[in-house]
Amino acid sequence: KNQVEQSPQSLIILEGKNCTLQCNYTVSPFSNLRWYKQDTGRGPVSLTIMTFSENTKSNGRYTATLDADTKQSSLHITASQLSDSASYICVVSGDAGKSTFGDGTTLTVKP
Amino acid sequence: DARVTQTPRHKVTEMGQEVTMRCQPILGHNTVFWYRQTMMQGLELLAYFRNRAPLDDSGMPKDRFSAEMPDATLATLKIQPSEPRDSAVYFCASATDGNYGYTFGSGTRLTVV
């Protein structure tokens, strides 16, 4: 069964600190992995998309890594800001349009 | 920026009533998805279309839910009759061919009382 597991479930950090969110998956075959940021009351917004051949991709202060061999991905947030407080969702797509969503990590950045 | 537009943003209705949610995908996107999000289940895929044809609606309760794309600019999700357990946020997302790079709408928050 295709699964995506994210950790931690929730995280609280101080403004300005860095943090790393984890995503482990069992989806096969693999097409791509996406990280989304979802603010409260909003739809998910894409941060990064990575295919099999990509092992790192950055979007501003967000850097995603992918190890397709171990089926792990991480999202690193540098110099966190209050506006980074949100849920971060890892989505892994296989073939034929099937995507498996993780349950998300809820990040709270405190001043 | 191109965006996926969903209406209404909020809907409160009584159990047994029909609910229709609408989605306008990004122009040129030929793949449209409907998701439901709850605290307990997270994001669940209900149905998706490619080139207006339904490809997968296995996540949708067939007895009360129906999804259609009457044209390339409109996708609808209908619940009839609605039940309190249908209360959730319903998201529409669109993408170009395949499942690369979805763009989500802002969602419809449905409350069935």
JSON list of C-alpha atoms in Angstrom, two decimals:
[
{"chain": "A", "resi": 1, "resn": "LYS", "atom": "CA", "xyz": [0.00, 0.00, 0.00]},
{"chain": "A", "resi": 2, "resn": "ASN", "atom": "CA", "xyz": [1.34, 3.43, -0.93]},
{"chain": "A", "resi": 3, "resn": "GLN", "atom": "CA", "xyz": [2.04, 5.49, 2.15]},
{"chain": "A", "resi": 4, "resn": "VAL", "atom": "CA", "xyz": [3.60, 8.82, 2.98]},
{"chain": "A", "resi": 5, "resn": "GLU", "atom": "CA", "xyz": [4.69, 9.47, 6.54]},
{"chain": "A", "resi": 6, "resn": "GLN", "atom": "CA", "xyz": [5.72, 12.85, 7.79]},
{"chain": "A", "resi": 7, "resn": "SER", "atom": "CA", "xyz": [7.54, 13.77, 10.95]},
{"chain": "A", "resi": 8, "resn": "PRO", "atom": "CA", "xyz": [7.34, 15.44, 13.29]},
{"chain": "A", "resi": 9, "resn": "GLN", "atom": "CA", "xyz": [3.58, 15.85, 13.51]},
{"chain": "A", "resi": 10, "resn": "SER", "atom": "CA", "xyz": [4.08, 19.31, 14.95]},
{"chain": "A", "resi": 11, "resn": "LEU", "atom": "CA", "xyz": [7.00, 21.58, 15.65]},
{"chain": "A", "resi": 12, "resn": "ILE", "atom": "CA", "xyz": [7.49, 24.85, 17.50]},
{"chain": "A", "resi": 13, "resn": "ILE", "atom": "CA", "xyz": [10.56, 26.95, 16.85]},
{"chain": "A", "resi": 14, "resn": "LEU", "atom": "CA", "xyz": [11.72, 30.48, 17.55]},
{"chain": "A", "resi": 15, "resn": "GLU", "atom": "CA", "xyz": [11.81, 33.05, 14.81]},
{"chain": "A", "resi": 16, "resn": "GLY", "atom": "CA", "xyz": [15.14, 33.09, 13.02]},
{"chain": "A", "resi": 17, "resn": "LYS", "atom": "CA", "xyz": [15.92, 29.43, 13.71]},
{"chain": "A", "resi": 18, "resn": "ASN", "atom": "CA", "xyz": [16.24, 26.72, 11.09]},
{"chain": "A", "resi": 19, "resn": "CYS", "atom": "CA", "xyz": [14.22, 23.53, 11.00]},
{"chain": "A", "resi": 20, "resn": "THR", "atom": "CA", "xyz": [13.93, 20.35, 8.98]},
{"chain": "A", "resi": 21, "resn": "LEU", "atom": "CA", "xyz": [10.79, 18.40, 8.21]},
{"chain": "A", "resi": 22, "resn": "GLN", "atom": "CA", "xyz": [10.90, 14.76, 7.14]},
{"chain": "A", "resi": 23, "resn": "CYS", "atom": "CA", "xyz": [8.90, 12.73, 4.64]},
{"chain": "A", "resi": 24, "resn": "ASN", "atom": "CA", "xyz": [9.28, 8.98, 4.13]},
{"chain": "A", "resi": 25, "resn": "TYR", "atom": "CA", "xyz": [7.31, 7.19, 1.47]},
{"chain": "A", "resi": 26, "resn": "THR", "atom": "CA", "xyz": [6.61, 3.78, 0.05]},
{"chain": "A", "resi": 27, "resn": "VAL", "atom": "CA", "xyz": [4.96, 4.92, -3.19]},
{"chain": "A", "resi": 28, "resn": "SER", "atom": "CA", "xyz": [6.00, 2.87, -6.17]},
{"chain": "A", "resi": 29, "resn": "PRO", "atom": "CA", "xyz": [6.45, 3.44, -9.01]},
{"chain": "A", "resi": 30, "resn": "PHE", "atom": "CA", "xyz": [7.65, 6.96, -8.26]},
{"chain": "A", "resi": 31, "resn": "SER", "atom": "CA", "xyz": [6.91, 9.93, -10.46]},
{"chain": "A", "resi": 32, "resn": "ASN", "atom": "CA", "xyz": [7.50, 13.03, -8.37]},
{"chain": "A", "resi": 33, "resn": "LEU", "atom": "CA", "xyz": [7.48, 14.41, -4.85]},
{"chain": "A", "resi": 34, "resn": "ARG", "atom": "CA", "xyz": [6.04, 17.76, -3.91]},
{"chain": "A", "resi": 35, "resn": "TRP", "atom": "CA", "xyz": [6.09, 19.86, -0.78]},
{"chain": "A", "resi": 36, "resn": "TYR", "atom": "CA", "xyz": [3.17, 22.15, -0.13]},
{"chain": "A", "resi": 37, "resn": "LYS", "atom": "CA", "xyz": [2.62, 24.89, 2.42]},
{"chain": "A", "resi": 38, "resn": "GLN", "atom": "CA", "xyz": [-0.92, 25.28, 3.67]},
{"chain": "A", "resi": 39, "resn": "ASP", "atom": "CA", "xyz": [-1.83, 28.34, 5.67]},
{"chain": "A", "resi": 40, "resn": "THR", "atom": "CA", "xyz": [-4.84, 28.06, 7.94]},
{"chain": "A", "resi": 41, "resn": "GLY", "atom": "CA", "xyz": [-8.02, 28.42, 5.92]},
{"chain": "A", "resi": 42, "resn": "ARG", "atom": "CA", "xyz": [-6.22, 28.33, 2.59]},
{"chain": "A", "resi": 43, "resn": "GLY", "atom": "CA", "xyz": [-5.49, 25.79, -0.09]},
{"chain": "A", "resi": 44, "resn": "PRO", "atom": "CA", "xyz": [-2.06, 24.15, -0.28]},
{"chain": "A", "resi": 45, "resn": "VAL", "atom": "CA", "xyz": [0.54, 26.11, -2.23]},
{"chain": "A", "resi": 46, "resn": "SER", "atom": "CA", "xyz": [3.36, 24.35, -4.00]},
{"chain": "A", "resi": 47, "resn": "LEU", "atom": "CA", "xyz": [6.88, 24.95, -2.66]},
{"chain": "A", "resi": 48, "resn": "THR", "atom": "CA", "xyz": [8.97, 22.45, -4.61]},
{"chain": "A", "resi": 49, "resn": "ILE", "atom": "CA", "xyz": [8.54, 19.62, -7.07]},
{"chain": "A", "resi": 50, "resn": "MET", "atom": "CA", "xyz": [11.20, 16.98, -7.56]},
{"chain": "A", "resi": 51, "resn": "THR", "atom": "CA", "xyz": [11.46, 14.10, -9.97]},
{"chain": "A", "resi": 52, "resn": "PHE", "atom": "CA", "xyz": [13.52, 10.97, -9.61]},
{"chain": "A", "resi": 53, "resn": "SER", "atom": "CA", "xyz": [16.70, 12.51, -10.97]},
{"chain": "A", "resi": 54, "resn": "GLU", "atom": "CA", "xyz": [16.64, 15.57, -8.72]},
{"chain": "A", "resi": 55, "resn": "ASN", "atom": "CA", "xyz": [18.06, 15.38, -5.23]},
{"chain": "A", "resi": 56, "resn": "THR", "atom": "CA", "xyz": [17.77, 18.98, -4.12]},
{"chain": "A", "resi": 57, "resn": "LYS", "atom": "CA", "xyz": [15.67, 21.97, -5.03]},
{"chain": "A", "resi": 58, "resn": "SER", "atom": "CA", "xyz": [15.39, 25.37, -3.44]},
{"chain": "A", "resi": 59, "resn": "ASN", "atom": "CA", "xyz": [12.67, 27.98, -3.31]},
{"chain": "A", "resi": 60, "resn": "GLY", "atom": "CA", "xyz": [13.92, 30.97, -1.38]},
{"chain": "A", "resi": 61, "resn": "ARG", "atom": "CA", "xyz": [14.46, 29.92, 2.22]},
{"chain": "A", "resi": 62, "resn": "TYR", "atom": "CA", "xyz": [12.97, 26.48, 1.52]},
{"chain": "A", "resi": 63, "resn": "THR", "atom": "CA", "xyz": [15.24, 23.67, 0.38]},
{"chain": "A", "resi": 64, "resn": "ALA", "atom": "CA", "xyz": [13.93, 20.21, -0.35]},
{"chain": "A", "resi": 65, "resn": "THR", "atom": "CA", "xyz": [16.06, 17.12, -0.70]},
{"chain": "A", "resi": 66, "resn": "LEU", "atom": "CA", "xyz": [15.17, 13.75, -2.15]},
{"chain": "A", "resi": 67, "resn": "ASP", "atom": "CA", "xyz": [16.86, 10.40, -1.74]},
{"chain": "A", "resi": 68, "resn": "ALA", "atom": "CA", "xyz": [15.02, 8.12, -4.12]},
{"chain": "A", "resi": 69, "resn": "ASP", "atom": "CA", "xyz": [17.03, 5.11, -2.98]},
{"chain": "A", "resi": 70, "resn": "THR", "atom": "CA", "xyz": [15.94, 5.35, 0.64]},
{"chain": "A", "resi": 71, "resn": "LYS", "atom": "CA", "xyz": [12.61, 6.96, -0.31]},
{"chain": "A", "resi": 72, "resn": "GLN", "atom": "CA", "xyz": [13.12, 9.91, 1.96]},
{"chain": "A", "resi": 73, "resn": "SER", "atom": "CA", "xyz": [12.71, 13.62, 1.51]},
{"chain": "A", "resi": 74, "resn": "SER", "atom": "CA", "xyz": [13.30, 16.57, 3.76]},
{"chain": "A", "resi": 75, "resn": "LEU", "atom": "CA", "xyz": [12.25, 20.18, 3.72]},
{"chain": "A", "resi": 76, "resn": "HIS", "atom": "CA", "xyz": [14.69, 22.58, 5.33]},
{"chain": "A", "resi": 77, "resn": "ILE", "atom": "CA", "xyz": [13.56, 26.05, 6.30]},
{"chain": "A", "resi": 78, "resn": "THR", "atom": "CA", "xyz": [16.28, 28.59, 6.90]},
{"chain": "A", "resi": 79, "resn": "ALA", "atom": "CA", "xyz": [15.99, 31.66, 9.12]},
{"chain": "A", "resi": 80, "resn": "SER", "atom": "CA", "xyz": [12.35, 31.03, 9.92]},
{"chain": "A", "resi": 81, "resn": "GLN", "atom": "CA", "xyz": [9.82, 33.84, 9.92]},
{"chain": "A", "resi": 82, "resn": "LEU", "atom": "CA", "xyz": [6.48, 34.16, 11.65]},
{"chain": "A", "resi": 83, "resn": "SER", "atom": "CA", "xyz": [4.79, 33.75, 8.27]},
{"chain": "A", "resi": 84, "resn": "ASP", "atom": "CA", "xyz": [6.28, 30.27, 7.97]},
{"chain": "A", "resi": 85, "resn": "SER", "atom": "CA", "xyz": [3.73, 29.09, 10.53]},
{"chain": "A", "resi": 86, "resn": "ALA", "atom": "CA", "xyz": [1.61, 26.66, 8.54]},
{"chain": "A", "resi": 87, "resn": "SER", "atom": "CA", "xyz": [1.11, 23.01, 7.73]},
{"chain": "A", "resi": 88, "resn": "TYR", "atom": "CA", "xyz": [3.64, 21.49, 5.38]},
{"chain": "A", "resi": 89, "resn": "ILE", "atom": "CA", "xyz": [2.38, 18.60, 3.32]},
{"chain": "A", "resi": 90, "resn": "CYS", "atom": "CA", "xyz": [4.46, 16.06, 1.42]},
{"chain": "A", "resi": 91, "resn": "VAL", "atom": "CA", "xyz": [2.79, 14.55, -1.64]},
{"chain": "A", "resi": 92, "resn": "VAL", "atom": "CA", "xyz": [4.22, 11.65, -3.61]},
{"chain": "A", "resi": 93, "resn": "SER", "atom": "CA", "xyz": [2.87, 10.76, -7.02]},
{"chain": "A", "resi": 94, "resn": "GLY", "atom": "CA", "xyz": [3.10, 7.44, -8.72]},
{"chain": "A", "resi": 95, "resn": "ASP", "atom": "CA", "xyz": [1.72, 6.67, -12.12]},
{"chain": "A", "resi": 96, "resn": "ALA", "atom": "CA", "xyz": [-1.63, 7.36, -13.73]},
{"chain": "A", "resi": 97, "resn": "GLY", "atom": "CA", "xyz": [-2.29, 10.50, -11.70]},
{"chain": "A", "resi": 98, "resn": "LYS", "atom": "CA", "xyz": [-2.36, 8.80, -8.32]},
{"chain": "A", "resi": 99, "resn": "SER", "atom": "CA", "xyz": [-0.98, 10.90, -5.50]},
{"chain": "A", "resi": 100, "resn": "THR", "atom": "CA", "xyz": [-0.54, 10.01, -1.87]},
{"chain": "A", "resi": 101, "resn": "PHE", "atom": "CA", "xyz": [-0.65, 12.78, 0.69]},
{"chain": "A", "resi": 102, "resn": "GLY", "atom": "CA", "xyz": [1.13, 12.85, 4.01]},
{"chain": "A", "resi": 103, "resn": "ASP", "atom": "CA", "xyz": [-0.74, 14.05, 7.08]},
{"chain": "A", "resi": 104, "resn": "GLY", "atom": "CA", "xyz": [1.43, 17.14, 7.25]},
{"chain": "A", "resi": 105, "resn": "THR", "atom": "CA", "xyz": [3.67, 18.78, 9.82]},
{"chain": "A", "resi": 106, "resn": "THR", "atom": "CA", "xyz": [2.25, 21.75, 11.65]},
{"chain": "A", "resi": 107, "resn": "LEU", "atom": "CA", "xyz": [4.97, 24.35, 12.16]},
{"chain": "A", "resi": 108, "resn": "THR", "atom": "CA", "xyz": [4.58, 27.19, 14.61]},
{"chain": "A", "resi": 109, "resn": "VAL", "atom": "CA", "xyz": [7.16, 29.95, 14.59]},
{"chain": "A", "resi": 110, "resn": "LYS", "atom": "CA", "xyz": [7.15, 32.05, 17.74]},
{"chain": "A", "resi": 111, "resn": "PRO", "atom": "CA", "xyz": [8.69, 35.49, 18.19]},
{"chain": "B", "resi": 1, "resn": "ASP", "atom": "CA", "xyz": [-0.86, 34.87, -11.23]},
{"chain": "B", "resi": 2, "resn": "ALA", "atom": "CA", "xyz": [-3.14, 32.20, -12.67]},
{"chain": "B", "resi": 3, "resn": "ARG", "atom": "CA", "xyz": [-5.35, 30.68, -10.06]},
{"chain": "B", "resi": 4, "resn": "VAL", "atom": "CA", "xyz": [-7.97, 28.04, -9.48]},
{"chain": "B", "resi": 5, "resn": "THR", "atom": "CA", "xyz": [-11.25, 29.63, -8.45]},
{"chain": "B", "resi": 6, "resn": "GLN", "atom": "CA", "xyz": [-13.70, 27.84, -6.21]},
{"chain": "B", "resi": 7, "resn": "THR", "atom": "CA", "xyz": [-17.18, 28.91, -5.24]},
{"chain": "B", "resi": 8, "resn": "PRO", "atom": "CA", "xyz": [-18.70, 29.28, -2.77]},
{"chain": "B", "resi": 9, "resn": "ARG", "atom": "CA", "xyz": [-15.97, 29.82, -0.19]},
{"chain": "B", "resi": 10, "resn": "HIS", "atom": "CA", "xyz": [-18.30, 28.82, 2.62]},
{"chain": "B", "resi": 11, "resn": "LYS", "atom": "CA", "xyz": [-21.56, 26.90, 2.65]},
{"chain": "B", "resi": 12, "resn": "VAL", "atom": "CA", "xyz": [-23.79, 25.99, 5.57]},
{"chain": "B", "resi": 13, "resn": "THR", "atom": "CA", "xyz": [-26.71, 23.76, 4.79]},
{"chain": "B", "resi": 14, "resn": "GLU", "atom": "CA", "xyz": [-29.17, 21.48, 6.46]},
{"chain": "B", "resi": 15, "resn": "MET", "atom": "CA", "xyz": [-28.91, 17.73, 6.30]},
{"chain": "B", "resi": 16, "resn": "GLY", "atom": "CA", "xyz": [-30.71, 16.39, 3.26]},
{"chain": "B", "resi": 17, "resn": "GLN", "atom": "CA", "xyz": [-30.17, 19.43, 1.09]},
{"chain": "B", "resi": 18, "resn": "GLU", "atom": "CA", "xyz": [-28.33, 19.39, -2.21]},
{"chain": "B", "resi": 19, "resn": "VAL", "atom": "CA", "xyz": [-24.95, 21.10, -2.32]},
{"chain": "B", "resi": 20, "resn": "THR", "atom": "CA", "xyz": [-23.10, 22.09, -5.49]},
{"chain": "B", "resi": 21, "resn": "MET", "atom": "CA", "xyz": [-19.51, 23.27, -5.41]},
{"chain": "B", "resi": 22, "resn": "ARG", "atom": "CA", "xyz": [-17.86, 24.82, -8.46]},
{"chain": "B", "resi": 23, "resn": "CYS", "atom": "CA", "xyz": [-14.34, 25.07, -9.66]},
{"chain": "B", "resi": 24, "resn": "GLN", "atom": "CA", "xyz": [-12.77, 27.04, -12.48]},
{"chain": "B", "resi": 25, "resn": "PRO", "atom": "CA", "xyz": [-9.41, 25.47, -13.32]},
{"chain": "B", "resi": 26, "resn": "ILE", "atom": "CA", "xyz": [-6.47, 27.43, -14.66]},
{"chain": "B", "resi": 27, "resn": "LEU", "atom": "CA", "xyz": [-6.86, 28.07, -18.37]},
{"chain": "B", "resi": 28, "resn": "GLY", "atom": "CA", "xyz": [-4.93, 25.44, -20.27]},
{"chain": "B", "resi": 29, "resn": "HIS", "atom": "CA", "xyz": [-4.82, 22.93, -17.44]},
{"chain": "B", "resi": 30, "resn": "ASN", "atom": "CA", "xyz": [-6.42, 19.71, -18.61]},
{"chain": "B", "resi": 31, "resn": "THR", "atom": "CA", "xyz": [-6.37, 17.76, -15.34]},
{"chain": "B", "resi": 32, "resn": "VAL", "atom": "CA", "xyz": [-8.76, 18.62, -12.53]},
{"chain": "B", "resi": 33, "resn": "PHE", "atom": "CA", "xyz": [-8.88, 17.05, -9.07]},
{"chain": "B", "resi": 34, "resn": "TRP", "atom": "CA", "xyz": [-11.40, 17.19, -6.25]},
{"chain": "B", "resi": 35, "resn": "TYR", "atom": "CA", "xyz": [-10.10, 16.63, -2.71]},
{"chain": "B", "resi": 36, "resn": "ARG", "atom": "CA", "xyz": [-11.75, 16.63, 0.66]},
{"chain": "B", "resi": 37, "resn": "GLN", "atom": "CA", "xyz": [-9.83, 17.68, 3.74]},
{"chain": "B", "resi": 38, "resn": "THR", "atom": "CA", "xyz": [-10.80, 16.90, 7.32]},
{"chain": "B", "resi": 39, "resn": "MET", "atom": "CA", "xyz": [-8.82, 16.96, 10.52]},
{"chain": "B", "resi": 40, "resn": "MET", "atom": "CA", "xyz": [-9.18, 13.21, 10.90]},
{"chain": "B", "resi": 41, "resn": "GLN", "atom": "CA", "xyz": [-8.46, 12.07, 7.34]},
{"chain": "B", "resi": 42, "resn": "GLY", "atom": "CA", "xyz": [-6.25, 14.79, 5.95]},
{"chain": "B", "resi": 43, "resn": "LEU", "atom": "CA", "xyz": [-6.51, 15.30, 2.19]},
{"chain": "B", "resi": 44, "resn": "GLU", "atom": "CA", "xyz": [-8.44, 12.59, 0.35]},
{"chain": "B", "resi": 45, "resn": "LEU", "atom": "CA", "xyz": [-8.80, 12.35, -3.39]},
{"chain": "B", "resi": 46, "resn": "LEU", "atom": "CA", "xyz": [-12.44, 12.15, -4.41]},
{"chain": "B", "resi": 47, "resn": "ALA", "atom": "CA", "xyz": [-12.22, 12.27, -8.19]},
{"chain": "B", "resi": 48, "resn": "TYR", "atom": "CA", "xyz": [-10.16, 13.52, -11.07]},
{"chain": "B", "resi": 49, "resn": "PHE", "atom": "CA", "xyz": [-10.65, 14.36, -14.70]},
{"chain": "B", "resi": 50, "resn": "ARG", "atom": "CA", "xyz": [-8.34, 14.61, -17.65]},
{"chain": "B", "resi": 51, "resn": "ASN", "atom": "CA", "xyz": [-9.53, 16.42, -20.75]},
{"chain": "B", "resi": 52, "resn": "ARG", "atom": "CA", "xyz": [-12.95, 16.53, -19.07]},
{"chain": "B", "resi": 53, "resn": "ALA", "atom": "CA", "xyz": [-13.20, 12.75, -18.87]},
{"chain": "B", "resi": 54, "resn": "PRO", "atom": "CA", "xyz": [-13.48, 11.18, -15.42]},
{"chain": "B", "resi": 55, "resn": "LEU", "atom": "CA", "xyz": [-10.45, 8.96, -14.82]},
{"chain": "B", "resi": 56, "resn": "ASP", "atom": "CA", "xyz": [-10.91, 7.99, -11.22]},
{"chain": "B", "resi": 57, "resn": "ASP", "atom": "CA", "xyz": [-13.76, 8.58, -8.82]},
{"chain": "B", "resi": 58, "resn": "SER", "atom": "CA", "xyz": [-13.10, 5.63, -6.55]},
{"chain": "B", "resi": 59, "resn": "GLY", "atom": "CA", "xyz": [-12.66, 7.92, -3.56]},
{"chain": "B", "resi": 60, "resn": "MET", "atom": "CA", "xyz": [-16.14, 9.31, -3.88]},
{"chain": "B", "resi": 61, "resn": "PRO", "atom": "CA", "xyz": [-19.27, 7.87, -2.23]},
{"chain": "B", "resi": 62, "resn": "LYS", "atom": "CA", "xyz": [-21.25, 7.14, -5.36]},
{"chain": "B", "resi": 63, "resn": "ASP", "atom": "CA", "xyz": [-24.65, 7.08, -3.76]},
{"chain": "B", "resi": 64, "resn": "ARG", "atom": "CA", "xyz": [-24.61, 10.77, -2.92]},
{"chain": "B", "resi": 65, "resn": "PHE", "atom": "CA", "xyz": [-21.64, 12.41, -4.64]},
{"chain": "B", "resi": 66, "resn": "SER", "atom": "CA", "xyz": [-21.27, 13.24, -8.29]},
{"chain": "B", "resi": 67, "resn": "ALA", "atom": "CA", "xyz": [-18.56, 15.12, -10.16]},
{"chain": "B", "resi": 68, "resn": "GLU", "atom": "CA", "xyz": [-18.78, 16.51, -13.65]},
{"chain": "B", "resi": 69, "resn": "MET", "atom": "CA", "xyz": [-16.97, 18.78, -16.07]},
{"chain": "B", "resi": 70, "resn": "PRO", "atom": "CA", "xyz": [-19.61, 20.28, -18.34]},
{"chain": "B", "resi": 71, "resn": "ASP", "atom": "CA", "xyz": [-16.86, 22.21, -20.13]},
{"chain": "B", "resi": 72, "resn": "ALA", "atom": "CA", "xyz": [-13.14, 22.87, -19.85]},
{"chain": "B", "resi": 73, "resn": "THR", "atom": "CA", "xyz": [-13.65, 25.91, -17.66]},
{"chain": "B", "resi": 74, "resn": "LEU", "atom": "CA", "xyz": [-15.97, 24.40, -15.07]},
{"chain": "B", "resi": 75, "resn": "ALA", "atom": "CA", "xyz": [-15.88, 21.42, -12.75]},
{"chain": "B", "resi": 76, "resn": "THR", "atom": "CA", "xyz": [-18.68, 20.69, -10.31]},
{"chain": "B", "resi": 77, "resn": "LEU", "atom": "CA", "xyz": [-18.98, 18.50, -7.26]},
{"chain": "B", "resi": 78, "resn": "LYS", "atom": "CA", "xyz": [-22.49, 17.77, -6.08]},
{"chain": "B", "resi": 79, "resn": "ILE", "atom": "CA", "xyz": [-23.70, 16.14, -2.89]},
{"chain": "B", "resi": 80, "resn": "GLN", "atom": "CA", "xyz": [-27.32, 15.00, -2.73]},
{"chain": "B", "resi": 81, "resn": "PRO", "atom": "CA", "xyz": [-28.51, 14.48, -0.08]},
{"chain": "B", "resi": 82, "resn": "SER", "atom": "CA", "xyz": [-25.90, 16.03, 2.18]},
{"chain": "B", "resi": 83, "resn": "GLU", "atom": "CA", "xyz": [-25.13, 14.60, 5.61]},
{"chain": "B", "resi": 84, "resn": "PRO", "atom": "CA", "xyz": [-23.34, 16.04, 8.65]},
{"chain": "B", "resi": 85, "resn": "ARG", "atom": "CA", "xyz": [-20.36, 13.72, 8.00]},
{"chain": "B", "resi": 86, "resn": "ASP", "atom": "CA", "xyz": [-19.81, 15.53, 4.71]},
{"chain": "B", "resi": 87, "resn": "SER", "atom": "CA", "xyz": [-18.71, 18.61, 6.63]},
{"chain": "B", "resi": 88, "resn": "ALA", "atom": "CA", "xyz": [-15.18, 19.34, 5.44]},
{"chain": "B", "resi": 89, "resn": "VAL", "atom": "CA", "xyz": [-13.17, 21.61, 3.21]},
{"chain": "B", "resi": 90, "resn": "TYR", "atom": "CA", "xyz": [-13.40, 20.61, -0.43]},
{"chain": "B", "resi": 91, "resn": "PHE", "atom": "CA", "xyz": [-10.47, 21.58, -2.62]},
{"chain": "B", "resi": 92, "resn": "CYS", "atom": "CA", "xyz": [-10.22, 21.65, -6.35]},
{"chain": "B", "resi": 93, "resn": "ALA", "atom": "CA", "xyz": [-6.80, 21.51, -8.01]},
{"chain": "B", "resi": 94, "resn": "SER", "atom": "CA", "xyz": [-5.75, 21.69, -11.62]},
{"chain": "B", "resi": 95, "resn": "ALA", "atom": "CA", "xyz": [-2.62, 20.69, -13.47]},
{"chain": "B", "resi": 96, "resn": "THR", "atom": "CA", "xyz": [-1.24, 20.28, -16.95]},
{"chain": "B", "resi": 97, "resn": "ASP", "atom": "CA", "xyz": [-0.85, 16.77, -18.30]},
{"chain": "B", "resi": 98, "resn": "GLY", "atom": "CA", "xyz": [-0.16, 14.22, -15.66]},
{"chain": "B", "resi": 99, "resn": "ASN", "atom": "CA", "xyz": [0.18, 15.05, -12.00]},
{"chain": "B", "resi": 100, "resn": "TYR", "atom": "CA", "xyz": [3.07, 17.45, -12.12]},
{"chain": "B", "resi": 101, "resn": "GLY", "atom": "CA", "xyz": [2.57, 20.76, -10.40]},
{"chain": "B", "resi": 102, "resn": "TYR", "atom": "CA", "xyz": [-0.94, 21.00, -9.07]},
{"chain": "B", "resi": 103, "resn": "THR", "atom": "CA", "xyz": [-2.40, 24.37, -8.24]},
{"chain": "B", "resi": 104, "resn": "PHE", "atom": "CA", "xyz": [-5.03, 24.30, -5.54]},
{"chain": "B", "resi": 105, "resn": "GLY", "atom": "CA", "xyz": [-8.02, 26.55, -5.13]},
{"chain": "B", "resi": 106, "resn": "SER", "atom": "CA", "xyz": [-8.83, 28.16, -1.80]},
{"chain": "B", "resi": 107, "resn": "GLY", "atom": "CA", "xyz": [-11.43, 25.53, -1.01]},
{"chain": "B", "resi": 108, "resn": "THR", "atom": "CA", "xyz": [-15.10, 25.43, -0.11]},
{"chain": "B", "resi": 109, "resn": "ARG", "atom": "CA", "xyz": [-15.75, 25.00, 3.59]},
{"chain": "B", "resi": 110, "resn": "LEU", "atom": "CA", "xyz": [-18.95, 22.96, 3.88]},
{"chain": "B", "resi": 111, "resn": "THR", "atom": "CA", "xyz": [-20.88, 22.62, 7.09]},
{"chain": "B", "resi": 112, "resn": "VAL", "atom": "CA", "xyz": [-23.90, 20.34, 7.13]},
{"chain": "B", "resi": 113, "resn": "VAL", "atom": "CA", "xyz": [-26.08, 20.73, 10.22]}
]
